[in-house]
Short mmCIF file of C-alpha atoms in Angstrom, two decimals:
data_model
loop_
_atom_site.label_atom_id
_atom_site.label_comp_id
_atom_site.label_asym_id
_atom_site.label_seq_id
_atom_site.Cartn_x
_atom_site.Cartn_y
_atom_site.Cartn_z
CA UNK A 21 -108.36 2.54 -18.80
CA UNK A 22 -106.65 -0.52 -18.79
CA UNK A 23 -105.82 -3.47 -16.39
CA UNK A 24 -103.22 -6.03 -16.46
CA UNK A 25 -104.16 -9.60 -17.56
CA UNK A 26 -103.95 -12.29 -15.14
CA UNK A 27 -105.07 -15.56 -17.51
CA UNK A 28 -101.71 -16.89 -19.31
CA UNK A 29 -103.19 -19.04 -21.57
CA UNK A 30 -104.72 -15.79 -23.47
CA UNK A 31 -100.60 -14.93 -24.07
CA UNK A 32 -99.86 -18.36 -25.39
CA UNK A 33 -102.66 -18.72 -27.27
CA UNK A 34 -101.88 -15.36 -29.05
CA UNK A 35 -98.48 -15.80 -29.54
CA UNK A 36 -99.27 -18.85 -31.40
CA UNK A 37 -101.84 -16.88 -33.46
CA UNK A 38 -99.51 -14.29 -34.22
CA UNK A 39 -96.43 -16.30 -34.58
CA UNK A 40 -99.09 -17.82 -37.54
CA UNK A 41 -99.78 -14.58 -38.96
CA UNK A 42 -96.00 -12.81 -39.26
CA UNK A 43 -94.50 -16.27 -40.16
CA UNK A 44 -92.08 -16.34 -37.13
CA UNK A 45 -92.47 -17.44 -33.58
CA UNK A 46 -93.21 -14.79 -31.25
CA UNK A 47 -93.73 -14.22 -27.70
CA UNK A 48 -96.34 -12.25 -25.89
CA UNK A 49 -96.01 -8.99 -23.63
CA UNK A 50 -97.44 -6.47 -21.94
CA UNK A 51 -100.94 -7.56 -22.15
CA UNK A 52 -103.68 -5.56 -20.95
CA UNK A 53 -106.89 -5.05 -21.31
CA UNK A 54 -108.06 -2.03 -22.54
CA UNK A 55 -111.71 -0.60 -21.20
CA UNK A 56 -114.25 -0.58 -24.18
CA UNK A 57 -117.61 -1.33 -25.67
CA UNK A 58 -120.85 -2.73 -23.64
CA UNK A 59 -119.88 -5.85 -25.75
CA UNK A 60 -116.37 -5.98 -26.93
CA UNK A 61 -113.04 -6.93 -25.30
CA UNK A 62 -109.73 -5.05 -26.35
CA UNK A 63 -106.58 -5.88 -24.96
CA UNK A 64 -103.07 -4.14 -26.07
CA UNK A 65 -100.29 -5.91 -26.27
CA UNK A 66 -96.46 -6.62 -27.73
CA UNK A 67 -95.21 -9.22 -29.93
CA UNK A 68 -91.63 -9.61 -30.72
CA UNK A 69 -89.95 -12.53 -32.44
CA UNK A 70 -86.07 -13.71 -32.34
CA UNK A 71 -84.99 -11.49 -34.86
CA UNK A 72 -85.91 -8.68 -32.66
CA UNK A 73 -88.51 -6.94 -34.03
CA UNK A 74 -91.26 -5.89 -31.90
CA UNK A 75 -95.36 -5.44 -33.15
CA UNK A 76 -97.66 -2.97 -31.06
CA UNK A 77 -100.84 -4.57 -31.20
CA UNK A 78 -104.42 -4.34 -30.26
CA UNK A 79 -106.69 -7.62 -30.04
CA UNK A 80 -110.61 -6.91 -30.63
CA UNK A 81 -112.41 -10.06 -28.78
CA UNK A 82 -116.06 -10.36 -29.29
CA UNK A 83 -116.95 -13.89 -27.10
CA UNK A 84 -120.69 -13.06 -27.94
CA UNK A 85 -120.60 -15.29 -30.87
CA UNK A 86 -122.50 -18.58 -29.96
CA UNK A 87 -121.69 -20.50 -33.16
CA UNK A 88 -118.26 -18.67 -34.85
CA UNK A 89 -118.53 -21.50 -37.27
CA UNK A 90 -121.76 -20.69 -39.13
CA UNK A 91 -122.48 -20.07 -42.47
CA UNK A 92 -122.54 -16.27 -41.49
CA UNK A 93 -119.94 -14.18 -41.73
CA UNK A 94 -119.96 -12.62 -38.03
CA UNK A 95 -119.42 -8.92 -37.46
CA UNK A 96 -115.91 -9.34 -36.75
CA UNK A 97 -115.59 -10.47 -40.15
CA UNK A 98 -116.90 -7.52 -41.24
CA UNK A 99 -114.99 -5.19 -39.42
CA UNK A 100 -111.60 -7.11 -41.05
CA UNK A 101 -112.95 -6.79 -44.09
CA UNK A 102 -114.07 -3.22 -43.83
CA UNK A 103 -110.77 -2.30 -42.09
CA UNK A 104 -108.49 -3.88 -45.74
CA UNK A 105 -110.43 -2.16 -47.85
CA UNK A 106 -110.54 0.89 -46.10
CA UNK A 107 -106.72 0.92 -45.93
CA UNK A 108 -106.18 0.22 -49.52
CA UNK A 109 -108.50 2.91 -50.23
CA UNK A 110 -106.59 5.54 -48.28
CA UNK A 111 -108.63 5.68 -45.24
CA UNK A 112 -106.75 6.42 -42.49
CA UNK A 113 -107.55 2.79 -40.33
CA UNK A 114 -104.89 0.61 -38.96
CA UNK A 115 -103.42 -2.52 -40.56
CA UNK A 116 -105.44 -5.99 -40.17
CA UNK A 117 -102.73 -9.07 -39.10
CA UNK A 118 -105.29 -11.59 -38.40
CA UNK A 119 -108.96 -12.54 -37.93
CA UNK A 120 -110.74 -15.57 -37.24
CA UNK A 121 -113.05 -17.11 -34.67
CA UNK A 122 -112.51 -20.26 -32.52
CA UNK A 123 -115.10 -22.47 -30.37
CA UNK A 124 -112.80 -23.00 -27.09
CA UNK A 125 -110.08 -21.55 -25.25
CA UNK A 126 -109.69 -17.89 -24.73
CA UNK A 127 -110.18 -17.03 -27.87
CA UNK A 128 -113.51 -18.79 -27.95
CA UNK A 129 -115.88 -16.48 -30.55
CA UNK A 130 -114.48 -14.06 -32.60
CA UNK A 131 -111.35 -11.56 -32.58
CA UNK A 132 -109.27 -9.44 -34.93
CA UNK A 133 -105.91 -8.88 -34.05
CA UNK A 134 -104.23 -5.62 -35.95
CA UNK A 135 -101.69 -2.90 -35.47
CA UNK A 136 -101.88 -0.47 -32.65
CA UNK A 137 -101.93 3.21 -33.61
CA UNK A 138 -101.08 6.24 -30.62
CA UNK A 139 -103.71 8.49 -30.13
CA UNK A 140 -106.20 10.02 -27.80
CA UNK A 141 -109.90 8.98 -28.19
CA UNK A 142 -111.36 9.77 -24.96
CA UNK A 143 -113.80 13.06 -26.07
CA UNK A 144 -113.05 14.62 -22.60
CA UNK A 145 -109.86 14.95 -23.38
CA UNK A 146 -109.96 15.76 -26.67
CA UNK A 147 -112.44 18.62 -25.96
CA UNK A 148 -110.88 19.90 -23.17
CA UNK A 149 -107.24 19.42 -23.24
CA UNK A 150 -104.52 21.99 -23.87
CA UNK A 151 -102.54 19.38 -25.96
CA UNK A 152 -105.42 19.55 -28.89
CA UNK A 153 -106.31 23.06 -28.52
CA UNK A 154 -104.43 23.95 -31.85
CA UNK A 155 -106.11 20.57 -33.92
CA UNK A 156 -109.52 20.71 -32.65
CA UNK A 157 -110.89 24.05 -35.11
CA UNK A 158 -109.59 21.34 -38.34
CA UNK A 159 -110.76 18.28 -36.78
CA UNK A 160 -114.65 18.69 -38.62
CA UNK A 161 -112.69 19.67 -41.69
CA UNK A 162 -110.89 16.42 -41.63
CA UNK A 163 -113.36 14.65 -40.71
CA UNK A 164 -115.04 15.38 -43.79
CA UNK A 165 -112.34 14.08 -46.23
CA UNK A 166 -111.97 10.58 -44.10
CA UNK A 167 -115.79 10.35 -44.39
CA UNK A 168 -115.82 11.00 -48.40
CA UNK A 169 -112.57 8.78 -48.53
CA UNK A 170 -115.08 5.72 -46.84
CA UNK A 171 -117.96 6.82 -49.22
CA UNK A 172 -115.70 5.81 -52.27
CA UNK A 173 -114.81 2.99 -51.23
CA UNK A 174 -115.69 0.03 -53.34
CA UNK A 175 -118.70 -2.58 -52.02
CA UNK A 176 -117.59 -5.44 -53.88
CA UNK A 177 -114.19 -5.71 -52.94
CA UNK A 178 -115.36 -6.33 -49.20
CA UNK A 179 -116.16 -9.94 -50.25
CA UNK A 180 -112.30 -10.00 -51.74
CA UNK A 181 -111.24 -9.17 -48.40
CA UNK A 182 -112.98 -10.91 -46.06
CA UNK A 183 -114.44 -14.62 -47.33
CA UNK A 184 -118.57 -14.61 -47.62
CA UNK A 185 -118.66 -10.79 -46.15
CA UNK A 186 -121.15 -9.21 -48.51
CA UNK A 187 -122.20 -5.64 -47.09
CA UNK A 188 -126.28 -5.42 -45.72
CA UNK A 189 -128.60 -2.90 -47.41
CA UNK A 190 -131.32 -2.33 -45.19
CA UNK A 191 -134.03 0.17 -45.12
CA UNK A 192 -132.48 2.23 -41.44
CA UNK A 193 -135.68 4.28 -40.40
CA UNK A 194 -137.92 1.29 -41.39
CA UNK A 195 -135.02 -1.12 -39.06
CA UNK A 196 -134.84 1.28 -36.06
CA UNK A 197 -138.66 1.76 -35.85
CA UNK A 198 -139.02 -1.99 -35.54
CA UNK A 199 -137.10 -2.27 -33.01
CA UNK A 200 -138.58 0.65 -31.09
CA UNK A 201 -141.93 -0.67 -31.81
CA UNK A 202 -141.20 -4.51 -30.31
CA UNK A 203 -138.38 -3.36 -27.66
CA UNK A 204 -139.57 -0.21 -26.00
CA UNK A 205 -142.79 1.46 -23.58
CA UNK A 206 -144.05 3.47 -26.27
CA UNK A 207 -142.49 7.26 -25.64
CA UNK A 208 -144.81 10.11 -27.11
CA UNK A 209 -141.81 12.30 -28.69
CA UNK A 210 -140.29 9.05 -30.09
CA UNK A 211 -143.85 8.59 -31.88
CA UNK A 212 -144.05 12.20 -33.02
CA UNK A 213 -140.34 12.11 -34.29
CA UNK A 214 -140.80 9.45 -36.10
CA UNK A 215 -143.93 10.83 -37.66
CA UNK A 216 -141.90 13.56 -38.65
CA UNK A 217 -139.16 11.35 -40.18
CA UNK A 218 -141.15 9.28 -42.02
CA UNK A 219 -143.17 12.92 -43.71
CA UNK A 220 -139.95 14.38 -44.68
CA UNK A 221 -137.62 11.72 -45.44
CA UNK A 222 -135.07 13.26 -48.42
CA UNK A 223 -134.45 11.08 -51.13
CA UNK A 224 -130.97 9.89 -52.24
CA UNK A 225 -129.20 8.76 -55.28
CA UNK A 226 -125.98 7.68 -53.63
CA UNK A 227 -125.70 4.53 -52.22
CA UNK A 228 -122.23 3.96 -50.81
CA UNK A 229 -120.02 1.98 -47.90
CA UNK A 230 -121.46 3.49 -45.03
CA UNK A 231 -119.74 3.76 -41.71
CA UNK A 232 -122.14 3.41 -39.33
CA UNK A 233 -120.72 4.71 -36.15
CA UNK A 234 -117.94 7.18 -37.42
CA UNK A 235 -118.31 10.02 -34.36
CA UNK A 236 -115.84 11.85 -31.70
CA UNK A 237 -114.92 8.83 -29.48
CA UNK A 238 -114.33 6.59 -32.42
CA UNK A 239 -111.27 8.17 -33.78
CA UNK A 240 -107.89 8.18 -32.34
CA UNK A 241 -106.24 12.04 -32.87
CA UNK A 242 -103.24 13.39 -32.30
CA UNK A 243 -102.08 16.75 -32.18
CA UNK A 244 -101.23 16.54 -35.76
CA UNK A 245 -104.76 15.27 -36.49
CA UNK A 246 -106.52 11.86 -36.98
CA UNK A 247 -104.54 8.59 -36.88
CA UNK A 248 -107.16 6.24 -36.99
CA UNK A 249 -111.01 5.61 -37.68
CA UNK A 250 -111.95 3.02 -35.29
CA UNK A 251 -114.92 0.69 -34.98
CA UNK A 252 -115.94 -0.54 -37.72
CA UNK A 253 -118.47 -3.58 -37.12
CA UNK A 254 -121.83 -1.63 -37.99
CA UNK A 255 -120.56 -1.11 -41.72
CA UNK A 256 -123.20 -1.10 -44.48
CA UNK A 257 -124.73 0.17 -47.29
CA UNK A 258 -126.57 3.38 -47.40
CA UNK A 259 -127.17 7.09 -47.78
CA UNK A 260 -123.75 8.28 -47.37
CA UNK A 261 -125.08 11.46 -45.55
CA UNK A 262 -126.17 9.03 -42.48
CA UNK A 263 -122.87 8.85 -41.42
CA UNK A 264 -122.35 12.89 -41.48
CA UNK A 265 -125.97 13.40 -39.11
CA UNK A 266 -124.98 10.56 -36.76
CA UNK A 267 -121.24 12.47 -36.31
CA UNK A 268 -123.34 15.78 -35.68
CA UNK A 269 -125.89 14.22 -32.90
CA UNK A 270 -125.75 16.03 -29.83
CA UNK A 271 -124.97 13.06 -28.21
CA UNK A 272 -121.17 12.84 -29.87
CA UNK A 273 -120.63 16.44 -28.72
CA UNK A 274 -120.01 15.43 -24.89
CA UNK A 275 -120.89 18.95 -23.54
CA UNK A 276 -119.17 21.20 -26.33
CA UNK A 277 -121.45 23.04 -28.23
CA UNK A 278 -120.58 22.67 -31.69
CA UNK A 279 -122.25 20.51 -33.93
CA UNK A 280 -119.43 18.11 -35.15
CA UNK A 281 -118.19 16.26 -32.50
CA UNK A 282 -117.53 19.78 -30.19
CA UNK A 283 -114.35 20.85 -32.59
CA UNK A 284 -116.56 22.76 -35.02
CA UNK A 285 -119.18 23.72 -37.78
CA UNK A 286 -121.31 21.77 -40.33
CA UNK A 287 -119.82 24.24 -42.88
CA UNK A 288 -116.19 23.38 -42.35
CA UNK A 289 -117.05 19.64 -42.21
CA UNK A 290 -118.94 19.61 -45.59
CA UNK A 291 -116.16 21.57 -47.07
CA UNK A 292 -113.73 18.87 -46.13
CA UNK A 293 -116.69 16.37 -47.92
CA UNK A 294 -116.52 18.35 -50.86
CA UNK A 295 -112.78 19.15 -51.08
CA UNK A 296 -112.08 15.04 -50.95
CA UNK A 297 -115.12 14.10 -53.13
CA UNK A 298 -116.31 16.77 -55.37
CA UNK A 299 -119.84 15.90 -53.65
CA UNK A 300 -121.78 19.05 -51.48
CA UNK A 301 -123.82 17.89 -48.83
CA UNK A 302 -127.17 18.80 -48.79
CA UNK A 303 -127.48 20.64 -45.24
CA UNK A 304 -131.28 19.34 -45.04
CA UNK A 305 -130.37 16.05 -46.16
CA UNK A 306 -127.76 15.90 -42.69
CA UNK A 307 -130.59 18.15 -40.65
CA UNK A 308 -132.92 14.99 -41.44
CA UNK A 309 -130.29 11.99 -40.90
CA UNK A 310 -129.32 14.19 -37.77
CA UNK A 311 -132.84 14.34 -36.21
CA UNK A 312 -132.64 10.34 -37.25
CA UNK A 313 -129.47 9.82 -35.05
CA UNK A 314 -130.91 11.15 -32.19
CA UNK A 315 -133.90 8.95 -32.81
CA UNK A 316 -131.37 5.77 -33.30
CA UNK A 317 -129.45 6.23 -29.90
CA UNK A 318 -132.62 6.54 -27.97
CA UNK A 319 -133.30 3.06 -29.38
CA UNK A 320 -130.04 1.99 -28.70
CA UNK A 321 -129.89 3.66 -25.10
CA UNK A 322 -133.03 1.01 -24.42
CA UNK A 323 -132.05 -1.80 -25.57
CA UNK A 324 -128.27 -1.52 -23.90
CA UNK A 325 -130.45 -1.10 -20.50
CA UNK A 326 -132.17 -3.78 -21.22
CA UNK A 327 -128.82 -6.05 -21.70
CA UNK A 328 -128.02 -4.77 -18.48
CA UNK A 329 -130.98 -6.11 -16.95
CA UNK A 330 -130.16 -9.78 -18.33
CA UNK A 331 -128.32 -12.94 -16.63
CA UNK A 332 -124.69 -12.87 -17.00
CA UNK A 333 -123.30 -9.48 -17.76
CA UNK A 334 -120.64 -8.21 -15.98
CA UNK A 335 -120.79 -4.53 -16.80
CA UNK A 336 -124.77 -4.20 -15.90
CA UNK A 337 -124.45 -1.11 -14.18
CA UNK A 338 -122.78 0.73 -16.81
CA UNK A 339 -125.26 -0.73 -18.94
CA UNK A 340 -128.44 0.33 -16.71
CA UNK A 341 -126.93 3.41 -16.75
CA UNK A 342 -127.40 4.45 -20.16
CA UNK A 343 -131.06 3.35 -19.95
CA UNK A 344 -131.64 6.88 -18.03
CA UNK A 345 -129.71 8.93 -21.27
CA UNK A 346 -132.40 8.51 -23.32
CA UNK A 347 -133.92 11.56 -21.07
CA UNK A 348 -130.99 13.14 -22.91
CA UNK A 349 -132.46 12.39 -26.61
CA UNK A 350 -136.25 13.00 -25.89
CA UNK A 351 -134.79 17.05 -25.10
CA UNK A 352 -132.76 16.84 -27.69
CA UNK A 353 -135.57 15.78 -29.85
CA UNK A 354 -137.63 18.71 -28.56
CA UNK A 355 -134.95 21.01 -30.00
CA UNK A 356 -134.69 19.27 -33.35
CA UNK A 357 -138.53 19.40 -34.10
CA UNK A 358 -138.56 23.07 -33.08
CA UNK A 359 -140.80 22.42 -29.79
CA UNK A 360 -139.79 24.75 -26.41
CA UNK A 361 -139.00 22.94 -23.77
CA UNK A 362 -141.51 22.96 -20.42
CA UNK A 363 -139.58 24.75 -17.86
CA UNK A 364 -140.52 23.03 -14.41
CA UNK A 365 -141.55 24.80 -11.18
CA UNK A 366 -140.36 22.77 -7.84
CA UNK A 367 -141.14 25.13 -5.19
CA UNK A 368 -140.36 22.90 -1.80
CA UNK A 369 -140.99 19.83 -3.27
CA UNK A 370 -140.45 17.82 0.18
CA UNK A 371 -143.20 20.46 2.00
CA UNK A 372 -143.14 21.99 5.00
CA UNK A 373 -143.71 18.75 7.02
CA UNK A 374 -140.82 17.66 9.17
CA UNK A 375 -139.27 14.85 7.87
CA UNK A 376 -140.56 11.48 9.17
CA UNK A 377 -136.71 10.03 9.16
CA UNK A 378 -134.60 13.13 10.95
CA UNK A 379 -131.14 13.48 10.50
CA UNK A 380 -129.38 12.72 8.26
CA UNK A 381 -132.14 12.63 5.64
CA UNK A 382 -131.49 10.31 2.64
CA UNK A 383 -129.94 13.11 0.52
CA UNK A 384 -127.27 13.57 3.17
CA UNK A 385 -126.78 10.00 3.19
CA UNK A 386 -126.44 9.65 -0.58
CA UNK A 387 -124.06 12.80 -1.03
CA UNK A 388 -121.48 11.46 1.97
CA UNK A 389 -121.44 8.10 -0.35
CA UNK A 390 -120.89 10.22 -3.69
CA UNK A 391 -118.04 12.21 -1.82
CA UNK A 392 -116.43 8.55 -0.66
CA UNK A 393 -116.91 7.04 -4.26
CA UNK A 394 -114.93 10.07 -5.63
CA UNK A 395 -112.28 10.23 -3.35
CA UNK A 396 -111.95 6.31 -3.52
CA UNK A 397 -111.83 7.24 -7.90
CA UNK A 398 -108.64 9.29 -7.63
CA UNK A 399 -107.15 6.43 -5.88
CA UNK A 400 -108.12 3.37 -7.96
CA UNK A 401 -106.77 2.01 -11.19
CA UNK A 402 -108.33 3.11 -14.01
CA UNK A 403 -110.75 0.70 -14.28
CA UNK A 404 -112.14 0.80 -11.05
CA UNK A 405 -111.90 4.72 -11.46
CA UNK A 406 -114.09 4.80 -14.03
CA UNK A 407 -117.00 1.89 -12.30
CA UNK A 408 -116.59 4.25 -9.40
CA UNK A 409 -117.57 7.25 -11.31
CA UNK A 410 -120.69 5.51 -13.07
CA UNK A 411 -121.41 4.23 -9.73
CA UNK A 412 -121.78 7.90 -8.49
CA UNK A 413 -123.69 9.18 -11.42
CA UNK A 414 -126.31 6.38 -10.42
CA UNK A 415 -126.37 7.48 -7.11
CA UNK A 416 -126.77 11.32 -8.25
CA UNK A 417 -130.39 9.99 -9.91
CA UNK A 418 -131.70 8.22 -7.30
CA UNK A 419 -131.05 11.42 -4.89
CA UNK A 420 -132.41 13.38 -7.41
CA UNK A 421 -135.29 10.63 -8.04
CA UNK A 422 -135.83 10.64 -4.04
CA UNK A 423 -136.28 14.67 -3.62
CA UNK A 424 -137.95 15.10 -6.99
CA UNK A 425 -140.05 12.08 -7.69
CA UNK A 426 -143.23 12.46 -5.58
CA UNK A 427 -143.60 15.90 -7.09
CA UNK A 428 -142.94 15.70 -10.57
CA UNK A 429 -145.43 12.07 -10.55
CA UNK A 430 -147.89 14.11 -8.97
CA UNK A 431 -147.48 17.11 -11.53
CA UNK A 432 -147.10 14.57 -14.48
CA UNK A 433 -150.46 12.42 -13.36
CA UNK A 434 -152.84 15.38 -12.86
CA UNK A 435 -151.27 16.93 -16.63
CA UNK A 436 -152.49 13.34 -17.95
CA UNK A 437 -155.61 13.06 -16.55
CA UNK A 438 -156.53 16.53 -17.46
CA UNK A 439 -156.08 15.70 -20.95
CA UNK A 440 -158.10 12.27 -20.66
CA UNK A 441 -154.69 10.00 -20.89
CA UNK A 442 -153.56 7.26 -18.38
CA UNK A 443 -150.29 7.52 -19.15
CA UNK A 444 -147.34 8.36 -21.63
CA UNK A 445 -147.81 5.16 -23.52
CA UNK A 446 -151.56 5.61 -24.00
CA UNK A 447 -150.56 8.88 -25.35
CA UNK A 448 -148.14 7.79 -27.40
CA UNK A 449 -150.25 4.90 -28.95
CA UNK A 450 -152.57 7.40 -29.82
CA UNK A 451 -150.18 10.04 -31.71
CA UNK A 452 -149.33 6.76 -33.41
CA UNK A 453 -152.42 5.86 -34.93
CA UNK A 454 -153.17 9.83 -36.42
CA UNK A 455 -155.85 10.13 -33.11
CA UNK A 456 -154.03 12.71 -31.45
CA UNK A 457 -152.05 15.65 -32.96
CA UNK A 458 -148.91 16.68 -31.20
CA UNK A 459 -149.19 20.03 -32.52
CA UNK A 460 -151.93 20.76 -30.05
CA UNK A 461 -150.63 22.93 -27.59
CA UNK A 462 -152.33 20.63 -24.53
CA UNK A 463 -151.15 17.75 -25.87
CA UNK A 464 -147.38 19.11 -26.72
CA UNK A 465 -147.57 20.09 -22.82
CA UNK A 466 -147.94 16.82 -21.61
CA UNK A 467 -145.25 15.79 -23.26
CA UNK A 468 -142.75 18.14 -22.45
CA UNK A 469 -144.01 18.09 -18.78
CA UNK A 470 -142.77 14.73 -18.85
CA UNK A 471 -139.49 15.10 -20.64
CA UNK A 472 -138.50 18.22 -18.49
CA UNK A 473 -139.13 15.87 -15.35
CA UNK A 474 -137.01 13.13 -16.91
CA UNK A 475 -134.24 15.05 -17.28
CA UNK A 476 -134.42 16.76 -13.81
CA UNK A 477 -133.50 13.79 -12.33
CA UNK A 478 -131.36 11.76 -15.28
CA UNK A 479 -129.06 14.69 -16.11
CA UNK A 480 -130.35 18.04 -15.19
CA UNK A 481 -127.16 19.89 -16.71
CA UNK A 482 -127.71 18.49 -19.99
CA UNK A 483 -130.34 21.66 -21.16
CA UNK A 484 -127.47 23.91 -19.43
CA UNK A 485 -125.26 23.31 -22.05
CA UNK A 486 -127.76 24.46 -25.23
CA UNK A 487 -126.46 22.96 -28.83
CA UNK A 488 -125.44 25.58 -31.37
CA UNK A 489 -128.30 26.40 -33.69
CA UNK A 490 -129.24 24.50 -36.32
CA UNK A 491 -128.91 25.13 -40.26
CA UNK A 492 -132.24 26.36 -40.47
CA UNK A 493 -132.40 29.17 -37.70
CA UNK A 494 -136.98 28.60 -38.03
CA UNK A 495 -135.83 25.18 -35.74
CA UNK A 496 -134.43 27.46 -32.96
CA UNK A 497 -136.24 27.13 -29.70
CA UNK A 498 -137.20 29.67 -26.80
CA UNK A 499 -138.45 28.29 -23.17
CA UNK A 500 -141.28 29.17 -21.88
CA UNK A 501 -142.12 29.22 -17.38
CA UNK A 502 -145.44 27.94 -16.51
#
């Protein structure tokens, strides 16, 4: 999704950057930006200089950096870095031209400028496309050599290839519960997960270059396979089997139900680990860094929402948005702990009694908007396409919210009170501190109760499209009707 650039000075000033970099003056076409992360800018663009030769390129912008000239070595650094050595180690990444970070101008913050590579990496496509129908069965298979390809790589030579970047080793579980802890309304299933995380954490004896976000959506593929690993700026050091459980969340599988990305099985992706690096994954070992990665982008889903909710971001719907997926990870959770899911009953939930407002009643109203916002879609540009779309999701949960709410609040309260709780957080405080067990069946109903009724109104095809089982066929679920 891109759209065309409309500020010259961001030409000049990277022709001038360039023409620095290839060692010959250059000019500047084609620019456009190019949709991507909540906090990232990418733009695409040309550079050709007078002896004719032209450059596909992709800037990486991140203007997020308050002070680019800090002792620190920013993430953008990092990423460089990550992206050299990863290319001299045979990791399929594109080449680096330049990086560096500026106070003014349109550059202002950091950016990494480096060759653009063809490919498709919108999972949608990928999953669903006739074009990949032949590559997708060896994508998880090839995935697992470019993820033992990053695991050898070698720690030191990061700060060889980017000045001062020295790669973080920090303890992830004991990271991401911090943040969960200080950041978020305490969540009952996010307390007993972690619970569970911290009781059967595996040990390692491999610490390696770890990716850190390496999933479908972060790869550009071609029919002939993958041409590039993408995203690089949460590289660190680690248990090298994080990075195969984060590429096998649910999450990453965008509706597909196999467990690598939607191309596959774990068994073909940890014989591509093995064939590249002589090393077998440990299928519990990935169950446990899985159940972690589900735990992670619940975090993550929070604190995005709450960027959203800040001064000064221009993408805060989008970003509000993804507040309302972590509905998505608490029944995803349910599956991964081995926990059935509560299967609502919403029998009427509006009543009998006329409604106050006649005609057209709110859902009416909502649904004519929806059918507007995706007619106006297939008109727009890209970008505006895809705000559109987002926009109508939104719109989809407050109907739902609006026809739902009252009843599943009501259902949700008297559950509580039953059990002698105020509320979720209460709850969850108490799983917390060992004073309730969420083994106990009363307890483990409240909880679903109120992750069932989440998801009814966030996403309510998301437990329509059941993951495939996992390794150990004890953690498969049935539902149960109350």
């Amino acid at each position: 999704m891109t759209h065309t650039a409309t500020d010259p000075d961001l030409a000049d000033v990277l022709a001038a950057r360039v023409g620095t970099a290839l060692g010959a003056p250059c000019t500047v076409t084609g620019l456009q930006r190019v949709t991507a992360g909540a906090s990232r800018a990418t733009w695409a663009f040309d550079a050709a200089t007078a002896d004719g030769r032209r450059h596909a390129l992709i800037l990486r912008h991140d203007p997020s950096v308050s002070d680019p000239s800090g002792d620190e070595p920013d993430e953008m650094a990092r990423e460089a870095a990550a992206l050299t050595e990863a290319r001299r180690s045979g990791v399929t990444v594109p080449e680096v031209l330049t990086e560096n970070s500026e106070t003014t101008g349109p550059l202002a913050g950091s950016y990494l400028v480096m060759a653009r590579v063809e490919g498709e990496a919108l999972p949608q496509r990928l999953l669903r496309d006739d074009a990949y129908a032949a590559i997708r069965p060896r994508l998880p298979y090839l995935m697992g050599r470019e993820l033992a390809r990053i695991h050898l790589m070698e720690p030191s030579a990061f700060t060889d290839a980017g000045a001062g970047v020295n790669l973080s080793f920090d303890d992830p579980l004991e990271e991401i519960y911090g943040r969960y802890v200080t950041t978020m309304t305490p969540r009952p299933i996010l307390d007993a997960a972690f619970r569970r995380l911290a009781a059967t954490r595996p040990s390692t004896d491999r610490i390696t270059v770890v990716h850190g976000d390496f999933r479908n959506g972060n790869l550009l593929i071609s029919p002939d396979g993958i041409e590039a690993v993408l995203d690089w700026e949460l590289v660190h050091l680690g248990d090298p089997m994080e990075d195969l459980g984060w590429l096998c969340c649910r999450t990453w599988r965008f509706g597909a139900p196999d467990p690598v990305g939607g191309f596959g099985s774990r068994d073909e992706l940890f014989r591509g680990y093995t064939d590249e690096s002589g090393v077998t994954p440990n299928p519990d070992t990935v169950a446990w860094w899985e159940l972690f990665a589900t735990v992670r982008w619940a975090v993550i889903c929070q604190m995005q929402a709450d960027r959203g909710d800040g001064p000064g971001t221009d993408n805060s719907m989008e970003l509000l948005a993804i507040g309302r997926r972590i509905a998505e990870c608490e029944h995803d959770l349910l599956e991964l702990l081995g926990w059935q899911p509560y299967v609502l009953h919403l029998d009427d939930p509006t009543g009998s009694f006329p409604d106050l407002f006649d005609v057209p009643t709110s859902a009416d109203l909502i649904s004519a908007v929806r059918d507007f916002l995706r007619t106006t879609a297939s008109d727009a540009d890209p970008t505006v396409a895809y705000r559109t779309k987002v926009a109508g999701h939104i719109l989809g949960i407050c109907a739902r919210e609006a026809e739902l709410g009252d009843t599943l609040r009501a259902q949700h309260r008297e559950l509580l009170h039953r059990h002698g709780y105020r509320d979720d957080a209460e709850l969850a405080l108490q799983i917390r501190a060992d004073a309730a067990d969420a083994a106990d069946p009363a307890i483990r109903e409240v909880i679903t109760h109120a992750i069932a009724a989440r998801l009814a109104v966030a996403n309510p095809r998301h437990h329509r499209s059941p993951p495939r089982a996992p390794t150990d066929p004890g953690g498969a679920t049935r539902t149960r009707r109350r």
